[in-house]
PDB file of C-alpha atoms in Angstrom:
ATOM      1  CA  UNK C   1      68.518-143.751 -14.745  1.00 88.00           C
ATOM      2  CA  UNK C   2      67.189-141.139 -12.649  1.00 89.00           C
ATOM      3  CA  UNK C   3      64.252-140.769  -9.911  1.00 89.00           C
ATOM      4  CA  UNK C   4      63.304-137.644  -8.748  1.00 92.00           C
ATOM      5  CA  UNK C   5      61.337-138.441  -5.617  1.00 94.00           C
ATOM      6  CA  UNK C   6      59.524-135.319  -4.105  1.00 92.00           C
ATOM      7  CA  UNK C   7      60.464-135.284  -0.046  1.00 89.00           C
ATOM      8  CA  UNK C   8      56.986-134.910   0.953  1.00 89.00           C
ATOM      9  CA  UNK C   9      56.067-138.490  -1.129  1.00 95.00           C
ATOM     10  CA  UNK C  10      58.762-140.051   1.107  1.00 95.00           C
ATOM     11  CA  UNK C  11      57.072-141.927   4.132  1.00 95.00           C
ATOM     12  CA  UNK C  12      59.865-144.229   5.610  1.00 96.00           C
ATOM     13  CA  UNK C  13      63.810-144.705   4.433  1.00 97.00           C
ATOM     14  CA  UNK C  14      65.818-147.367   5.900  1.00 97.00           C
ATOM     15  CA  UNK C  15      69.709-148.811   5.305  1.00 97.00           C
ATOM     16  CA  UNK C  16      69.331-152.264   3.858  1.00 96.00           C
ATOM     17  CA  UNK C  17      71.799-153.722   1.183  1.00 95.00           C
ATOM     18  CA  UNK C  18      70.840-155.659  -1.355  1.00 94.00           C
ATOM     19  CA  UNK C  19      72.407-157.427  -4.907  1.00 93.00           C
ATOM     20  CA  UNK C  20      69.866-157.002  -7.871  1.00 90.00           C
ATOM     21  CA  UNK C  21      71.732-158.564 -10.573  1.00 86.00           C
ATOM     22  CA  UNK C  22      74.118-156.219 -12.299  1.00 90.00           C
ATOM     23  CA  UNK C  23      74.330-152.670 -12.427  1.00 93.00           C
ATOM     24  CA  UNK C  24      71.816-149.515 -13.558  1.00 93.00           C
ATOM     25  CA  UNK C  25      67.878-149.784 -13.374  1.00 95.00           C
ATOM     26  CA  UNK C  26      66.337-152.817 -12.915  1.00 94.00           C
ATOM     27  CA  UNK C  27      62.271-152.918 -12.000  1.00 94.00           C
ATOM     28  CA  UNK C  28      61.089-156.205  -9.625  1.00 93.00           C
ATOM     29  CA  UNK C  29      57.777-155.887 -10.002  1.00 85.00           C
ATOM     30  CA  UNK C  30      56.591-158.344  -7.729  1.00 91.00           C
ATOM     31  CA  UNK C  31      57.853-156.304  -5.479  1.00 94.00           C
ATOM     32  CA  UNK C  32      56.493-153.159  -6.808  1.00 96.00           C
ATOM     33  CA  UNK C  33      59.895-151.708  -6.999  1.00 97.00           C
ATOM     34  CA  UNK C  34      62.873-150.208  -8.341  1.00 96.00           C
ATOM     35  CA  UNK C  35      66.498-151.040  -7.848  1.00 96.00           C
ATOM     36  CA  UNK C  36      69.182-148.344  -8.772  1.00 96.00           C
ATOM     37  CA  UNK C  37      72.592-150.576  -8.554  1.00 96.00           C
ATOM     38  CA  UNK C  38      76.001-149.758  -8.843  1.00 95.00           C
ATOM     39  CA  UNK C  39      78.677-152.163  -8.321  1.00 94.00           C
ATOM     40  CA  UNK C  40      75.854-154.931  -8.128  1.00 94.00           C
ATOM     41  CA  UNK C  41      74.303-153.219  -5.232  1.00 96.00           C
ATOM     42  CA  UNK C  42      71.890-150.830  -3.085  1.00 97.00           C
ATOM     43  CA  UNK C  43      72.185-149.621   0.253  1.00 97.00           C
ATOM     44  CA  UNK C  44      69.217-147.736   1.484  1.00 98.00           C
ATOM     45  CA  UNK C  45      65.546-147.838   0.789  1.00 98.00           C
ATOM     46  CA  UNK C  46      63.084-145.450  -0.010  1.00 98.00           C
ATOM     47  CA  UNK C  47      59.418-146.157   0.869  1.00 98.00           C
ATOM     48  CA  UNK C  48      56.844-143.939  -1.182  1.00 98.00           C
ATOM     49  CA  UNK C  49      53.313-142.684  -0.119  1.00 96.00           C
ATOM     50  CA  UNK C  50      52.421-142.823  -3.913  1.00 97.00           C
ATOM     51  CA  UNK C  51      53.584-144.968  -6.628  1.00 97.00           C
ATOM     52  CA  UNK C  52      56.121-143.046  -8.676  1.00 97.00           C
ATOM     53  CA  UNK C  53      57.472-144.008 -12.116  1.00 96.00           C
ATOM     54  CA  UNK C  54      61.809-143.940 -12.334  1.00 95.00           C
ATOM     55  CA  UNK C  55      63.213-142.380 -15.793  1.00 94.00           C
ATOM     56  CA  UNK C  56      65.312-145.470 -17.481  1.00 91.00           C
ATOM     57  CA  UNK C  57      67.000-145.144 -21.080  1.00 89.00           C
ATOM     58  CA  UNK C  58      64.194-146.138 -23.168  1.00 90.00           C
ATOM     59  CA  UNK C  59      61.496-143.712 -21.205  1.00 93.00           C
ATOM     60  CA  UNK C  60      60.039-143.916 -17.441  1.00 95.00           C
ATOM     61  CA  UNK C  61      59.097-147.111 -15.485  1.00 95.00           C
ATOM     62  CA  UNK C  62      55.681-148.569 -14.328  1.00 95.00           C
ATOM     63  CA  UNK C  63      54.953-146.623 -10.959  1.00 96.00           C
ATOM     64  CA  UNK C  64      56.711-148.125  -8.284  1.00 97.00           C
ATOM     65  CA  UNK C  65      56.135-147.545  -4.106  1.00 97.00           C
ATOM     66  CA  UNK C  66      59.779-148.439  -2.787  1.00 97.00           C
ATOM     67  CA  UNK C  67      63.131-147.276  -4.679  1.00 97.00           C
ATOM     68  CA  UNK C  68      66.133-149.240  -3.358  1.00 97.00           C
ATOM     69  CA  UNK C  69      69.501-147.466  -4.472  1.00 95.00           C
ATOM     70  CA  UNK C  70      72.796-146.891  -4.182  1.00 96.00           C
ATOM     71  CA  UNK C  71      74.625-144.357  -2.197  1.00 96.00           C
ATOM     72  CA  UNK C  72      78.112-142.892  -1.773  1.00 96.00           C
ATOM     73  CA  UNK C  73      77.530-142.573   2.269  1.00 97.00           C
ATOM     74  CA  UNK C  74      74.564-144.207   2.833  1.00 97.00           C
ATOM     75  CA  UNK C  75      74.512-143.966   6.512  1.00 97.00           C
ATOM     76  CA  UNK C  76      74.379-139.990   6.060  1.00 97.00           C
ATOM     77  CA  UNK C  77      71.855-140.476   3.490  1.00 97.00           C
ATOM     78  CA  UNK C  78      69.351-142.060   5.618  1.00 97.00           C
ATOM     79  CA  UNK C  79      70.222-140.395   8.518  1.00 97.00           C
ATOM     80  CA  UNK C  80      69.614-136.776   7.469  1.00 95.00           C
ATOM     81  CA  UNK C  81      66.103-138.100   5.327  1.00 95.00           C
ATOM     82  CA  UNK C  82      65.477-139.742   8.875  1.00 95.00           C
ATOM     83  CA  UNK C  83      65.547-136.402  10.789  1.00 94.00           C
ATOM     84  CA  UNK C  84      64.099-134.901   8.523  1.00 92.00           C
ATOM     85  CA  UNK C  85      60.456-136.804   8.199  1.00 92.00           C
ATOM     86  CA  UNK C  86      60.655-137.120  11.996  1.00 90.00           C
ATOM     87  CA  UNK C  87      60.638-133.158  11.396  1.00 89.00           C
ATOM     88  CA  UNK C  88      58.026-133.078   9.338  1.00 83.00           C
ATOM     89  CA  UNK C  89      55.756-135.557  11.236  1.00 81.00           C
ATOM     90  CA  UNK C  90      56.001-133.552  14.270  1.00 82.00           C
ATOM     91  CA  UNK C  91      55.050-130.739  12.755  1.00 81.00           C
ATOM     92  CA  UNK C  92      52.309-132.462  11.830  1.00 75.00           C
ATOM     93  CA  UNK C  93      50.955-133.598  14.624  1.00 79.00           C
ATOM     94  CA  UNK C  94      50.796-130.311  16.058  1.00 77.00           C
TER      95      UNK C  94
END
């Protein structure tokens, strides 16, 4: 699976892990959104401005607003996408 999420569609990212059952892509849409598990679990959370459809094996997902995935170092992960949109959203206040 794959999910190429453009930065500026990116409006909040926070560390939360979670167990989907099993590994891979798996779509909750109830939730409207996307869970990209390894070892049976996610650790951060991307929350999108616009829905966005993930690539799976058999072709892209419905359009989903919040990715949930796993991460090598999530902490870093979120952290640097943290500073970042605080970055951006002074800028754009200006």
């Amino acid at each position: 699976a794959q999910a190429d999420i453009a930065f500026d569609n990116i409006v909040g990212v926070e560390l939360s892990r979670r167990s989907p059952r099993g590994d891979g892509l798996k779509v909750a849409p109830g939730e409207n959104a996307a869970y990209l598990a390894v070892g049976g679990t996610t650790d951060v959370i991307f929350r999108l401005r616009n829905p966005q459809a993930v690539q799976g094996w058999l072709g892209p997902t419905r359009p989903v607003t919040v990715v949930h995935l796993a991460a090598d170092e999530p902490e870093r992960l979120a952290g640097e996408v943290g500073k970042r949109l605080q970055a951006l959203q002074a800028v754009l206040r200006r």
